[in-house]
Amino acid sequence: MIDILLAAYQGEEYVEEQIDSIKNQSMQDFRLIIRDDASSDGTRDILDRKVKEFDANQAFLLSDTKHLGSASASFMRLLSMSHGDYAMFADQDDLWSPYKLEMMSEKMKKLEWKYGKATPILIHTDLQVIDANGNVLAESFYKMQKLPMEDNLNLLLIQNTVTGCTIMMNKSAVNLLKKSRAEDMLMHDHYAAILVAALGKVIFMKEPLVRYRQHGDNSVGAKSASSPKELLRRLLAGKAAFQKMQQASYKQADAIYRTYANELAANKNAAEMIKAYGSLTFATGREKRKVFKKYKIYKNGLWKREVQKIWC
């Protein structure tokens, strides 16, 4: 059984389409668990109506109405309700390929056969980028962002390359992540990727199995890595904005090390890297550059790497 965890907030414009794309999956061995973060628009009415369209015990809307205020908090609440063999995150405004569950579950079972079910495994996919009306902006999110297709811990610590709405985790990974607190997370997908890369396997599938919708309300969006407009935006945001994000990244790594010190003891190299990176909150620029160099912790792309060295 696959648990699909859908977090919604003020999503009346797109959430029905997303639920329909889940309902129409070629593989039906799933349970859809939905949480609304106290929306004030028509989202909850839509959710109430849509869950009734599923077979009995296949879709549930959580009754809690507390406003948690973050995607990470909402997804961690949903994760606490997951007891299936696998779990997947779903955003309210995307569209899933009808073969997403089938293809990802087949891949996961092969990986569990290879590495064993006790190994935490996280798989994720490429995405097709669309606009608010469903028009294709990019066939590959990874090519658009110029992202590497290997999920190495040293890169993941400083730059997330795993998009939450494409993730599938096995039960070992889910149980591991359940020990975490949302308040320690820069983002839930980033935290999960670092954790599983350190203690298990993170595997990329090149197939774009999600249509990733871009609109004015996205909390995190897709922007072309080579776009002059995007480069200018980041430069204008300045050193302070860069350092603020870096500080959050250090704190996230420190939280992972503190929470999972016992588990990390089995992987000395990963433990040393995460501990060193997580200790940089109050380090000097020289000390930070020393850690970056020792563990090869650099953002992907030449200009990002140089900015990191100068502004750290």
Short mmCIF file of C-alpha atoms in Angstrom, two decimals:
data_model
loop_
_atom_site.label_atom_id
_atom_site.label_comp_id
_atom_site.label_asym_id
_atom_site.label_seq_id
_atom_site.Cartn_x
_atom_site.Cartn_y
_atom_site.Cartn_z
CA MET A 1 0.00 0.00 0.00
CA ILE A 2 1.22 3.49 -0.91
CA ASP A 3 0.24 6.46 1.25
CA ILE A 4 -0.09 9.67 -0.77
CA LEU A 5 0.17 12.67 1.54
CA LEU A 6 -1.43 15.81 0.13
CA ALA A 7 -1.02 19.15 1.91
CA ALA A 8 -3.46 21.92 0.92
CA TYR A 9 -3.81 25.60 1.73
CA GLN A 10 -5.80 28.23 -0.17
CA GLY A 11 -5.79 25.83 -3.10
CA GLU A 12 -9.28 26.11 -4.53
CA GLU A 13 -8.02 27.03 -8.01
CA TYR A 14 -5.97 23.90 -8.68
CA VAL A 15 -6.49 21.23 -6.02
CA GLU A 16 -9.40 19.49 -7.78
CA GLU A 17 -7.28 18.87 -10.90
CA GLN A 18 -4.48 17.47 -8.78
CA ILE A 19 -6.78 15.08 -6.93
CA ASP A 20 -8.25 13.94 -10.24
CA SER A 21 -4.73 13.16 -11.54
CA ILE A 22 -4.17 11.00 -8.44
CA LYS A 23 -7.58 9.34 -8.71
CA ASN A 24 -6.84 8.35 -12.32
CA GLN A 25 -3.59 6.51 -11.61
CA SER A 26 -3.01 3.27 -13.51
CA MET A 27 -2.17 1.67 -10.16
CA GLN A 28 -4.90 1.88 -7.53
CA ASP A 29 -3.19 0.32 -4.51
CA PHE A 30 -2.95 3.60 -2.62
CA ARG A 31 -4.47 5.58 0.20
CA LEU A 32 -4.81 9.35 -0.18
CA ILE A 33 -4.46 11.29 3.08
CA ILE A 34 -5.21 15.01 2.83
CA ARG A 35 -4.63 17.84 5.26
CA ASP A 36 -5.97 21.38 4.86
CA ASP A 37 -4.02 24.04 6.77
CA ALA A 38 -7.14 26.05 7.77
CA SER A 39 -7.84 27.56 4.35
CA SER A 40 -10.21 30.53 4.26
CA ASP A 41 -11.24 30.04 0.61
CA GLY A 42 -13.26 27.14 -0.82
CA THR A 43 -10.48 24.56 -0.52
CA ARG A 44 -12.01 22.52 2.29
CA ASP A 45 -15.41 22.28 0.57
CA ILE A 46 -13.68 20.96 -2.54
CA LEU A 47 -11.69 18.44 -0.48
CA ASP A 48 -14.82 17.24 1.34
CA ARG A 49 -16.51 16.64 -2.00
CA LYS A 50 -13.55 15.00 -3.73
CA VAL A 51 -12.79 12.38 -1.05
CA LYS A 52 -16.31 11.05 -1.53
CA GLU A 53 -15.49 10.19 -5.15
CA PHE A 54 -12.96 7.53 -4.10
CA ASP A 55 -13.59 3.94 -3.14
CA ALA A 56 -14.27 3.31 0.54
CA ASN A 57 -11.21 3.74 2.75
CA GLN A 58 -9.10 5.03 -0.17
CA ALA A 59 -9.19 8.77 0.60
CA PHE A 60 -9.31 10.64 3.91
CA LEU A 61 -9.41 14.29 4.92
CA LEU A 62 -7.91 14.93 8.34
CA SER A 63 -10.25 16.67 10.72
CA ASP A 64 -7.72 18.95 12.41
CA THR A 65 -8.17 22.61 11.47
CA LYS A 66 -5.17 24.20 13.17
CA HIS A 67 -3.14 26.56 10.98
CA LEU A 68 0.44 25.31 11.14
CA GLY A 69 1.71 27.87 8.66
CA SER A 70 4.36 25.87 6.83
CA ALA A 71 4.51 23.12 4.24
CA SER A 72 7.03 21.19 6.34
CA ALA A 73 4.76 21.21 9.40
CA SER A 74 1.76 20.09 7.38
CA PHE A 75 3.64 17.30 5.64
CA MET A 76 5.15 16.06 8.90
CA ARG A 77 1.66 15.93 10.41
CA LEU A 78 0.56 13.86 7.41
CA LEU A 79 3.64 11.65 7.67
CA SER A 80 2.69 10.79 11.25
CA MET A 81 -0.49 9.24 9.81
CA SER A 82 1.38 7.09 7.27
CA HIS A 83 1.64 3.37 7.95
CA GLY A 84 1.84 2.03 4.41
CA ASP A 85 4.73 0.27 2.71
CA TYR A 86 5.62 3.51 0.90
CA ALA A 87 4.84 7.21 1.23
CA MET A 88 4.70 10.03 -1.32
CA PHE A 89 4.30 13.79 -0.95
CA ALA A 90 1.76 15.62 -3.14
CA ASP A 91 1.43 19.37 -3.64
CA GLN A 92 -2.01 20.82 -4.26
CA ASP A 93 -1.32 22.57 -7.56
CA ASP A 94 0.58 20.02 -9.69
CA LEU A 95 -0.59 17.25 -12.02
CA TRP A 96 0.66 13.68 -11.85
CA SER A 97 1.37 11.41 -14.79
CA PRO A 98 -1.18 8.56 -14.76
CA TYR A 99 1.76 6.12 -14.52
CA LYS A 100 3.57 7.83 -11.64
CA LEU A 101 2.64 5.32 -8.94
CA GLU A 102 3.13 2.31 -11.18
CA MET A 103 6.58 3.34 -12.44
CA MET A 104 7.88 4.50 -9.08
CA SER A 105 6.64 1.45 -7.17
CA GLU A 106 8.28 -0.85 -9.73
CA LYS A 107 11.56 1.06 -9.32
CA MET A 108 11.30 1.00 -5.53
CA LYS A 109 10.70 -2.76 -5.39
CA LYS A 110 13.79 -3.37 -7.54
CA LEU A 111 15.86 -1.17 -5.22
CA GLU A 112 14.53 -2.91 -2.11
CA TRP A 113 15.41 -6.26 -3.68
CA LYS A 114 18.94 -4.93 -4.34
CA TYR A 115 19.60 -3.13 -1.05
CA GLY A 116 17.09 -4.77 1.31
CA LYS A 117 13.90 -3.36 2.81
CA ALA A 118 15.76 -2.33 5.96
CA THR A 119 17.74 0.22 3.93
CA PRO A 120 16.12 3.68 3.88
CA ILE A 121 15.40 4.47 0.22
CA LEU A 122 14.12 7.68 -1.35
CA ILE A 123 13.48 7.92 -5.08
CA HIS A 124 12.53 11.07 -6.97
CA THR A 125 11.91 12.08 -10.57
CA ASP A 126 12.28 14.85 -13.09
CA LEU A 127 9.35 17.21 -13.71
CA GLN A 128 7.76 18.93 -16.67
CA VAL A 129 7.30 22.63 -15.89
CA ILE A 130 3.94 24.20 -16.80
CA ASP A 131 2.36 27.60 -16.32
CA ALA A 132 -0.86 28.41 -14.46
CA ASN A 133 -2.92 27.35 -17.48
CA GLY A 134 -1.10 24.08 -18.09
CA ASN A 135 1.07 25.27 -20.97
CA VAL A 136 4.51 23.64 -21.06
CA LEU A 137 7.38 25.94 -20.08
CA ALA A 138 10.10 23.27 -19.96
CA GLU A 139 10.12 19.55 -20.70
CA SER A 140 12.73 18.94 -18.01
CA PHE A 141 13.02 20.79 -14.71
CA TYR A 142 16.51 19.33 -14.29
CA LYS A 143 17.74 20.67 -17.61
CA MET A 144 16.05 24.01 -16.95
CA GLN A 145 17.83 24.27 -13.60
CA LYS A 146 21.05 22.65 -14.85
CA LEU A 147 20.90 20.21 -11.95
CA PRO A 148 23.11 17.12 -11.55
CA MET A 149 21.39 13.76 -11.70
CA GLU A 150 23.48 12.22 -8.93
CA ASP A 151 22.38 12.82 -5.34
CA ASN A 152 25.63 13.14 -3.44
CA LEU A 153 25.53 14.15 0.22
CA ASN A 154 28.08 16.96 -0.19
CA LEU A 155 25.87 18.73 -2.75
CA LEU A 156 22.59 18.01 -0.95
CA LEU A 157 23.84 19.61 2.25
CA ILE A 158 24.13 23.01 0.58
CA GLN A 159 21.68 22.75 -2.33
CA ASN A 160 18.48 20.76 -2.58
CA THR A 161 18.07 18.87 -5.85
CA VAL A 162 15.12 16.74 -4.69
CA THR A 163 11.63 18.12 -5.32
CA GLY A 164 9.11 17.06 -2.68
CA CYS A 165 6.20 16.34 -5.00
CA THR A 166 8.27 13.70 -6.86
CA ILE A 167 9.39 11.73 -3.79
CA MET A 168 8.59 8.15 -2.87
CA MET A 169 10.08 6.73 0.36
CA ASN A 170 10.04 3.20 1.65
CA LYS A 171 8.92 2.41 5.20
CA SER A 172 12.48 2.42 6.54
CA ALA A 173 12.99 5.97 5.27
CA VAL A 174 9.57 7.08 6.57
CA ASN A 175 10.21 5.68 10.04
CA LEU A 176 13.58 7.42 10.09
CA LEU A 177 12.10 10.77 9.07
CA LYS A 178 9.31 10.51 11.65
CA LYS A 179 11.88 11.18 14.38
CA SER A 180 12.36 14.71 13.00
CA ARG A 181 10.71 18.00 13.92
CA ALA A 182 9.30 20.37 11.30
CA GLU A 183 10.83 23.37 13.07
CA ASP A 184 14.31 21.97 12.36
CA MET A 185 13.68 21.84 8.61
CA LEU A 186 14.68 24.35 5.98
CA MET A 187 12.26 22.35 3.83
CA HIS A 188 10.92 18.86 4.41
CA ASP A 189 12.15 17.50 1.06
CA HIS A 190 15.65 18.93 1.56
CA TYR A 191 15.87 17.51 5.08
CA ALA A 192 14.64 14.09 3.94
CA ALA A 193 17.10 13.99 1.04
CA ILE A 194 20.10 14.76 3.29
CA LEU A 195 18.99 12.25 5.90
CA VAL A 196 18.43 9.37 3.49
CA ALA A 197 21.59 10.17 1.48
CA ALA A 198 23.56 9.82 4.73
CA LEU A 199 21.87 6.66 5.98
CA GLY A 200 20.51 4.94 2.89
CA LYS A 201 20.03 5.48 -0.83
CA VAL A 202 18.67 8.47 -2.79
CA ILE A 203 17.97 7.53 -6.41
CA PHE A 204 16.92 9.77 -9.32
CA MET A 205 14.53 8.69 -12.08
CA LYS A 206 14.92 10.73 -15.26
CA GLU A 207 11.27 10.37 -16.30
CA PRO A 208 9.23 13.59 -15.76
CA LEU A 209 6.28 12.10 -13.85
CA VAL A 210 4.93 15.39 -12.45
CA ARG A 211 3.66 18.47 -14.26
CA TYR A 212 5.07 21.17 -11.97
CA ARG A 213 2.76 24.17 -12.10
CA GLN A 214 4.26 27.65 -11.79
CA HIS A 215 2.03 30.52 -10.70
CA GLY A 216 2.11 33.60 -8.50
CA ASP A 217 1.38 31.72 -5.26
CA ASN A 218 4.14 29.09 -5.41
CA SER A 219 6.10 28.91 -2.15
CA VAL A 220 9.05 27.53 -4.12
CA GLY A 221 9.20 27.94 -7.86
CA ALA A 222 11.16 26.83 -10.89
CA LYS A 223 13.37 29.50 -12.41
CA SER A 224 15.85 28.96 -15.23
CA ALA A 225 19.36 28.72 -13.80
CA SER A 226 20.83 30.54 -16.79
CA SER A 227 18.19 33.27 -17.02
CA PRO A 228 19.76 36.77 -16.82
CA LYS A 229 16.68 37.87 -14.89
CA GLU A 230 17.20 35.14 -12.29
CA LEU A 231 20.91 35.91 -11.97
CA LEU A 232 20.13 39.59 -11.49
CA ARG A 233 17.42 38.79 -8.92
CA ARG A 234 19.85 36.80 -6.82
CA LEU A 235 22.56 39.43 -7.02
CA LEU A 236 20.13 42.19 -6.09
CA ALA A 237 18.91 40.14 -3.12
CA GLY A 238 22.48 40.52 -1.97
CA LYS A 239 24.92 39.04 0.47
CA ALA A 240 22.59 39.30 3.47
CA ALA A 241 19.88 37.19 1.82
CA PHE A 242 22.46 34.63 0.73
CA GLN A 243 23.93 34.39 4.22
CA LYS A 244 20.49 34.09 5.81
CA MET A 245 19.73 31.07 3.64
CA GLN A 246 23.14 29.60 4.40
CA GLN A 247 22.57 30.00 8.14
CA ALA A 248 19.30 28.08 7.83
CA SER A 249 21.16 25.39 5.90
CA TYR A 250 23.81 25.05 8.63
CA LYS A 251 21.15 24.83 11.33
CA GLN A 252 19.28 22.14 9.41
CA ALA A 253 22.45 20.03 9.14
CA ASP A 254 23.17 20.54 12.84
CA ALA A 255 19.64 19.37 13.70
CA ILE A 256 20.11 16.25 11.58
CA TYR A 257 23.39 15.46 13.31
CA ARG A 258 21.95 15.98 16.79
CA THR A 259 18.79 13.98 16.09
CA TYR A 260 20.48 11.07 14.33
CA ALA A 261 23.91 10.89 16.01
CA ASN A 262 23.39 7.23 16.93
CA GLU A 263 22.34 6.20 13.43
CA LEU A 264 25.10 8.26 11.80
CA ALA A 265 27.73 6.44 13.85
CA ALA A 266 27.50 3.63 11.29
CA ASN A 267 28.62 6.01 8.50
CA LYS A 268 31.67 7.85 9.81
CA ASN A 269 32.31 9.92 6.68
CA ALA A 270 28.72 11.16 6.45
CA ALA A 271 28.65 11.89 10.17
CA GLU A 272 31.86 13.95 10.02
CA MET A 273 30.66 15.90 6.99
CA ILE A 274 27.23 16.73 8.44
CA LYS A 275 28.73 17.65 11.82
CA ALA A 276 31.35 19.91 10.25
CA TYR A 277 28.84 21.66 8.00
CA GLY A 278 26.32 22.01 10.81
CA SER A 279 28.94 23.70 13.02
CA LEU A 280 29.44 26.66 10.63
CA THR A 281 26.75 28.95 12.09
CA PHE A 282 29.28 31.06 13.98
CA ALA A 283 32.36 30.27 11.87
CA THR A 284 34.46 32.86 10.06
CA GLY A 285 34.54 33.01 6.27
CA ARG A 286 37.96 31.37 6.29
CA GLU A 287 36.72 28.53 8.48
CA LYS A 288 33.71 27.99 6.24
CA ARG A 289 35.83 27.87 3.09
CA LYS A 290 38.09 25.31 4.77
CA VAL A 291 35.13 23.00 5.47
CA PHE A 292 33.74 23.54 1.95
CA LYS A 293 37.08 22.54 0.45
CA LYS A 294 37.71 19.55 2.72
CA TYR A 295 34.34 17.93 2.03
CA LYS A 296 33.76 19.37 -1.46
CA ILE A 297 30.56 21.04 -0.28
CA TYR A 298 29.79 23.39 -3.16
CA LYS A 299 26.67 24.55 -4.94
CA ASN A 300 26.22 23.24 -8.45
CA GLY A 301 27.43 25.64 -11.16
CA LEU A 302 30.54 27.80 -11.45
CA TRP A 303 28.97 31.19 -10.65
CA LYS A 304 27.06 29.80 -7.64
CA ARG A 305 30.26 28.25 -6.32
CA GLU A 306 32.19 31.52 -6.66
CA VAL A 307 29.41 33.50 -4.96
CA GLN A 308 29.43 30.94 -2.17
CA LYS A 309 33.16 31.40 -1.61
CA ILE A 310 32.97 35.21 -1.66
CA TRP A 311 29.77 35.74 0.35
CA CYS A 312 30.16 32.96 2.94
#
